[in-house]
């Protein structure tokens, strides 16, 4: 026994708590994967990416105990991390290949970016809050995901320096699909975005560009935080 107030039992308790957390994470991920399989998701690269990215890491300490829930959760700057099954659904619909260059508008926590980073060759993700940019960079670095670059900027302007993109994912809702993003989409490319009014139900739209024309399909009804013009002046 040591007498400095930090007996061996404290270390033991911390290890046990960490092990219990890791175990709970594994169980939640296994349950999610079972559910996704039963919903017809067969994309093994996507399912293994989900297995490799602990959602807990993308949440603040206060929210971590909810990480296994298949719901959107609050993150820093008043934003949200998407529902895991919706992250999977959107990523699946994009049919991402290992050589694709992907643009994400709305980095948020960085969770969706991490999944994209494990599936695509090159990912650029834009976020309007500096705080979220810094946190996402740290989290991606701790997972050693080097294929993702997080940019601080206004995603409504796209990111022309790396265009065109094979795939574009917008994880915040707007009244229409920004033309600049359609212009930065490669021929044969796909874009997914929630379209609709702020604070109400939006439609998740999948757009394909073929022969210079775009066609669209509505996949589901969803609820996302709004796209906001410009970068945030504070935070
Ligand atoms: N993909 C995220 C979900 C983020 S929520 C995740 O996995 O956690 C949507 C994010 O879009 C918010 O962080 C919000 O700040 C950001 N956003 C809204 N409008 C934006 C804009 N014009 N440019 C860049 N980011 C924007």
Tab-separated table of C-alpha atoms and ligand atoms in Angstrom:
chain	number	residue	atom	x	y	z
A	1	UNK	CA	0.000	0.000	0.000
A	2	UNK	CA	1.306	3.449	-0.813
A	3	UNK	CA	0.388	6.331	1.445
A	4	UNK	CA	0.233	9.121	-1.131
A	5	UNK	CA	-3.516	8.784	-1.523
A	6	UNK	CA	-3.170	7.052	-4.861
A	7	UNK	CA	-3.234	3.437	-3.864
A	8	UNK	CA	-3.001	0.688	-6.450
A	9	UNK	CA	-6.785	0.378	-6.279
A	10	UNK	CA	-7.318	3.754	-7.991
A	11	UNK	CA	-5.296	2.688	-10.994
A	12	UNK	CA	-7.154	-0.597	-11.027
A	13	UNK	CA	-10.519	1.211	-10.943
A	14	UNK	CA	-9.514	3.450	-13.827
A	15	UNK	CA	-8.408	0.482	-15.884
A	16	UNK	CA	-11.654	-1.301	-15.121
A	17	UNK	CA	-13.690	1.757	-16.088
A	18	UNK	CA	-11.766	2.093	-19.372
A	19	UNK	CA	-12.251	-1.600	-20.098
A	20	UNK	CA	-15.963	-1.371	-19.349
A	21	UNK	CA	-16.244	1.608	-21.720
A	22	UNK	CA	-14.367	-0.209	-24.473
A	23	UNK	CA	-16.589	-3.244	-23.964
A	24	UNK	CA	-19.749	-1.095	-24.099
A	25	UNK	CA	-18.450	0.527	-27.326
A	26	UNK	CA	-17.818	-2.870	-28.909
A	27	UNK	CA	-21.295	-4.055	-27.959
A	28	UNK	CA	-22.960	-0.911	-29.317
A	29	UNK	CA	-21.003	-1.193	-32.584
A	30	UNK	CA	-21.846	-4.890	-32.942
A	31	UNK	CA	-25.554	-4.127	-32.363
A	32	UNK	CA	-25.440	-1.281	-34.894
A	33	UNK	CA	-23.782	-3.490	-37.500
A	34	UNK	CA	-26.373	-6.236	-37.001
A	35	UNK	CA	-29.148	-3.698	-37.420
A	36	UNK	CA	-27.548	-2.238	-40.557
A	37	UNK	CA	-27.135	-5.723	-42.055
A	38	UNK	CA	-30.799	-6.464	-41.377
A	39	UNK	CA	-31.645	-3.198	-43.174
A	40	UNK	CA	-29.814	-4.526	-46.230
A	41	UNK	CA	-26.441	-2.742	-45.929
A	42	UNK	CA	-23.918	-5.130	-47.489
A	43	UNK	CA	-21.017	-2.724	-48.044
A	44	UNK	CA	-18.233	-4.517	-46.157
A	45	UNK	CA	-15.690	-1.680	-46.560
A	46	UNK	CA	-18.203	0.656	-44.958
A	47	UNK	CA	-19.104	-1.714	-42.129
A	48	UNK	CA	-15.447	-2.303	-41.326
A	49	UNK	CA	-14.831	1.476	-41.299
A	50	UNK	CA	-17.672	1.815	-38.766
A	51	UNK	CA	-16.011	-0.878	-36.664
A	52	UNK	CA	-12.701	0.975	-36.698
A	53	UNK	CA	-13.917	4.448	-35.704
A	54	UNK	CA	-15.011	4.789	-32.050
A	55	UNK	CA	-17.835	7.365	-31.980
A	56	UNK	CA	-17.012	8.107	-28.325
A	57	UNK	CA	-13.833	9.851	-29.452
A	58	UNK	CA	-15.892	12.433	-31.380
A	59	UNK	CA	-17.995	13.478	-28.388
A	60	UNK	CA	-17.342	15.794	-25.456
A	61	UNK	CA	-16.740	14.083	-22.082
A	62	UNK	CA	-20.295	14.873	-20.952
A	63	UNK	CA	-21.875	13.173	-23.994
A	64	UNK	CA	-19.613	10.126	-24.191
A	65	UNK	CA	-21.913	7.865	-22.217
A	66	UNK	CA	-24.490	8.279	-25.013
A	67	UNK	CA	-22.058	7.316	-27.783
A	68	UNK	CA	-23.686	3.908	-28.363
A	69	UNK	CA	-27.128	5.377	-29.026
A	70	UNK	CA	-28.271	5.455	-32.629
A	71	UNK	CA	-29.372	9.095	-32.440
A	72	UNK	CA	-27.938	12.487	-33.318
A	73	UNK	CA	-26.207	14.041	-30.282
A	74	UNK	CA	-25.158	17.596	-29.372
A	75	UNK	CA	-21.519	18.564	-29.976
A	76	UNK	CA	-19.542	21.778	-29.392
A	77	UNK	CA	-20.685	25.112	-30.947
A	78	UNK	CA	-24.374	24.134	-30.733
A	79	UNK	CA	-24.039	21.631	-33.597
A	80	UNK	CA	-24.781	17.898	-33.784
A	81	UNK	CA	-23.053	14.654	-34.644
A	82	UNK	CA	-25.284	12.703	-37.050
A	83	UNK	CA	-27.120	9.499	-36.206
A	84	UNK	CA	-24.721	6.591	-36.996
A	85	UNK	CA	-27.252	4.707	-39.130
A	86	UNK	CA	-27.748	7.863	-41.208
A	87	UNK	CA	-23.974	8.312	-41.620
A	88	UNK	CA	-23.922	4.748	-42.953
A	89	UNK	CA	-26.909	5.265	-45.212
A	90	UNK	CA	-25.498	8.437	-46.777
A	91	UNK	CA	-22.038	6.931	-47.218
A	92	UNK	CA	-23.525	3.762	-48.715
A	93	UNK	CA	-25.612	5.760	-51.212
A	94	UNK	CA	-22.460	7.550	-52.397
A	95	UNK	CA	-20.800	4.239	-53.378
A	96	UNK	CA	-17.296	5.436	-52.466
A	97	UNK	CA	-14.284	3.789	-54.085
A	98	UNK	CA	-10.673	3.768	-52.831
A	99	UNK	CA	-9.510	6.137	-55.585
A	100	UNK	CA	-12.238	8.736	-55.088
A	101	UNK	CA	-11.674	12.341	-54.112
A	102	UNK	CA	-14.441	13.434	-51.733
A	103	UNK	CA	-15.645	16.811	-50.472
A	104	UNK	CA	-17.594	17.035	-47.224
A	105	UNK	CA	-19.396	20.250	-46.271
A	106	UNK	CA	-19.953	20.411	-42.490
A	107	UNK	CA	-17.133	18.598	-40.656
A	108	UNK	CA	-18.853	18.961	-37.273
A	109	UNK	CA	-17.329	16.365	-34.948
A	110	UNK	CA	-15.254	14.783	-37.733
A	111	UNK	CA	-16.931	11.371	-37.357
A	112	UNK	CA	-18.338	11.238	-40.891
A	113	UNK	CA	-14.996	12.559	-42.201
A	114	UNK	CA	-13.161	9.696	-40.439
A	115	UNK	CA	-15.427	7.116	-42.099
A	116	UNK	CA	-14.887	8.780	-45.488
A	117	UNK	CA	-11.146	8.872	-44.837
A	118	UNK	CA	-11.011	5.102	-44.413
A	119	UNK	CA	-12.939	4.540	-47.658
A	120	UNK	CA	-11.692	7.150	-50.145
A	121	UNK	CA	-8.265	8.151	-51.428
A	122	UNK	CA	-8.511	11.832	-50.553
A	123	UNK	CA	-11.064	13.716	-48.464
A	124	UNK	CA	-11.486	17.461	-48.012
A	125	UNK	CA	-13.886	18.513	-45.287
A	126	UNK	CA	-14.959	22.137	-44.658
A	127	UNK	CA	-16.311	23.570	-41.412
A	128	UNK	CA	-17.336	27.147	-40.540
A	129	UNK	CA	-16.420	26.900	-36.808
A	130	UNK	CA	-12.710	27.136	-36.022
A	131	UNK	CA	-13.217	25.232	-32.710
A	132	UNK	CA	-14.731	22.268	-34.561
A	133	UNK	CA	-11.956	22.342	-37.179
A	134	UNK	CA	-9.299	22.099	-34.448
A	135	UNK	CA	-11.113	19.316	-32.570
A	136	UNK	CA	-11.734	17.289	-35.735
A	137	UNK	CA	-8.053	17.577	-36.750
A	138	UNK	CA	-6.949	16.299	-33.332
A	139	UNK	CA	-9.376	13.387	-33.394
A	140	UNK	CA	-8.426	12.327	-36.930
A	141	UNK	CA	-4.732	12.555	-36.031
A	142	UNK	CA	-5.246	10.379	-32.951
A	143	UNK	CA	-6.758	7.709	-35.217
A	144	UNK	CA	-3.852	8.185	-37.671
A	145	UNK	CA	-6.257	8.986	-40.497
A	146	UNK	CA	-4.064	10.985	-42.868
A	147	UNK	CA	-6.280	10.985	-45.970
A	148	UNK	CA	-8.563	13.733	-44.594
A	149	UNK	CA	-7.791	17.458	-44.713
A	150	UNK	CA	-10.024	19.691	-42.628
A	151	UNK	CA	-10.440	23.257	-43.924
A	152	UNK	CA	-11.849	26.267	-42.090
A	153	UNK	CA	-14.187	28.016	-44.507
A	154	UNK	CA	-17.621	28.480	-45.996
A	155	UNK	CA	-18.740	25.256	-47.624
A	156	UNK	CA	-21.363	27.178	-49.600
A	157	UNK	CA	-18.431	28.304	-51.755
A	158	UNK	CA	-17.176	24.743	-52.169
A	159	UNK	CA	-13.412	24.269	-52.352
A	160	UNK	CA	-12.256	25.101	-55.847
A	161	UNK	CA	-8.539	24.383	-55.290
A	162	UNK	CA	-9.121	20.635	-55.171
A	163	UNK	CA	-12.134	20.355	-57.524
A	164	UNK	CA	-13.543	18.387	-59.253
A	165	UNK	CA	-14.744	15.861	-56.672
A	166	UNK	CA	-15.969	12.346	-57.441
A	167	UNK	CA	-18.276	12.507	-54.466
A	168	UNK	CA	-19.732	15.393	-52.417
A	169	UNK	CA	-21.560	15.012	-49.114
A	170	UNK	CA	-23.311	17.913	-47.412
A	171	UNK	CA	-24.177	17.220	-43.781
A	172	UNK	CA	-26.212	20.369	-43.109
A	173	UNK	CA	-29.537	21.288	-44.700
A	174	UNK	CA	-30.278	24.054	-47.206
A	175	UNK	CA	-33.260	25.124	-49.286
A	176	UNK	CA	-31.548	24.065	-52.514
A	177	UNK	CA	-28.433	22.320	-53.748
A	178	UNK	CA	-25.789	25.034	-54.189
A	179	UNK	CA	-24.893	25.443	-57.876
A	180	UNK	CA	-21.217	25.932	-57.007
A	181	UNK	CA	-21.145	22.409	-55.522
A	182	UNK	CA	-22.769	20.939	-58.647
A	183	UNK	CA	-20.114	22.755	-60.703
A	184	UNK	CA	-17.350	21.209	-58.551
A	185	UNK	CA	-18.783	17.694	-58.989
A	186	UNK	CA	-16.879	15.540	-61.521
A	187	UNK	CA	-18.554	13.981	-64.531
A	188	UNK	CA	-20.055	10.673	-63.353
A	189	UNK	CA	-19.992	12.026	-59.798
A	190	UNK	CA	-22.560	11.786	-57.006
A	191	UNK	CA	-23.652	14.301	-54.390
A	192	UNK	CA	-25.865	13.774	-51.353
A	193	UNK	CA	-27.517	16.507	-49.300
A	194	UNK	CA	-30.521	17.157	-47.047
A	195	UNK	CA	-32.713	19.705	-48.847
A	196	UNK	CA	-35.443	21.654	-47.159
A	197	UNK	CA	-36.358	24.449	-44.796
A	198	UNK	CA	-34.595	25.183	-41.535
A	199	UNK	CA	-35.944	23.429	-38.443
A	200	UNK	CA	-38.382	21.208	-40.298
A	201	UNK	CA	-38.208	17.848	-42.064
A	202	UNK	CA	-35.905	17.813	-45.080
A	203	UNK	CA	-35.542	15.379	-47.953
A	204	UNK	CA	-32.278	13.548	-48.407
A	205	UNK	CA	-31.442	13.963	-52.104
A	206	UNK	CA	-28.938	11.952	-54.147
A	207	UNK	CA	-27.758	13.738	-57.282
A	208	UNK	CA	-25.826	12.158	-60.166
A	209	UNK	CA	-24.024	14.032	-62.924
A	210	UNK	CA	-23.986	12.237	-66.271
A	211	UNK	CA	-23.166	13.816	-69.623
A	212	UNK	CA	-23.148	17.235	-67.972
A	213	UNK	CA	-26.735	16.764	-66.738
A	214	UNK	CA	-27.875	16.178	-63.205
A	215	UNK	CA	-30.628	13.799	-62.140
A	216	UNK	CA	-31.892	13.403	-58.613
A	217	UNK	CA	-33.576	10.884	-56.361
A	218	UNK	CA	-35.133	11.477	-52.944
A	219	UNK	CA	-33.991	8.793	-50.480
A	220	UNK	CA	-35.533	9.624	-47.109
A	221	UNK	CA	-36.902	12.252	-44.777
A	222	UNK	CA	-34.283	13.611	-42.380
A	223	UNK	CA	-33.545	16.435	-39.944
A	224	UNK	CA	-30.195	18.218	-40.054
A	225	UNK	CA	-28.874	21.496	-38.628
A	226	UNK	CA	-28.970	24.301	-41.222
A	227	UNK	CA	-26.245	25.363	-43.621
A	228	UNK	CA	-25.231	28.881	-42.623
A	229	UNK	CA	-23.410	31.288	-44.918
A	230	UNK	CA	-19.911	32.514	-44.059
A	231	UNK	CA	-17.460	31.394	-41.393
A	232	UNK	CA	-18.340	31.856	-37.716
A	233	UNK	CA	-16.789	35.046	-36.332
A	234	UNK	CA	-16.482	33.635	-32.817
A	235	UNK	CA	-15.731	30.035	-31.657
B	1	LIG	N1	-20.719	15.467	-40.441
B	1	LIG	C1	-20.866	15.918	-39.086
B	1	LIG	C2	-22.251	16.465	-38.798
B	1	LIG	C3	-22.104	17.915	-38.576
B	1	LIG	S1	-23.513	18.902	-38.310
B	1	LIG	C4	-20.448	14.851	-38.077
B	1	LIG	O1	-20.124	13.729	-38.489
B	1	LIG	O2	-20.374	15.159	-36.891
B	1	LIG	C5	-23.278	20.073	-39.635
B	1	LIG	C6	-22.062	20.958	-39.571
B	1	LIG	O3	-22.122	21.810	-40.710
B	1	LIG	C7	-21.993	21.872	-38.358
B	1	LIG	O4	-20.790	21.638	-37.678
B	1	LIG	C8	-22.029	23.277	-38.952
B	1	LIG	O5	-21.222	24.214	-38.265
B	1	LIG	C9	-21.514	23.016	-40.354
B	1	LIG	N2	-21.891	24.050	-41.348
B	1	LIG	C10	-23.081	24.689	-41.505
B	1	LIG	N3	-23.009	25.567	-42.534
B	1	LIG	C11	-21.738	25.476	-43.041
B	1	LIG	C12	-21.053	26.139	-44.093
B	1	LIG	N4	-21.623	27.076	-44.843
B	1	LIG	N5	-19.768	25.795	-44.328
B	1	LIG	C13	-19.134	24.851	-43.560
B	1	LIG	N6	-19.734	24.206	-42.548
B	1	LIG	C14	-21.033	24.513	-42.288
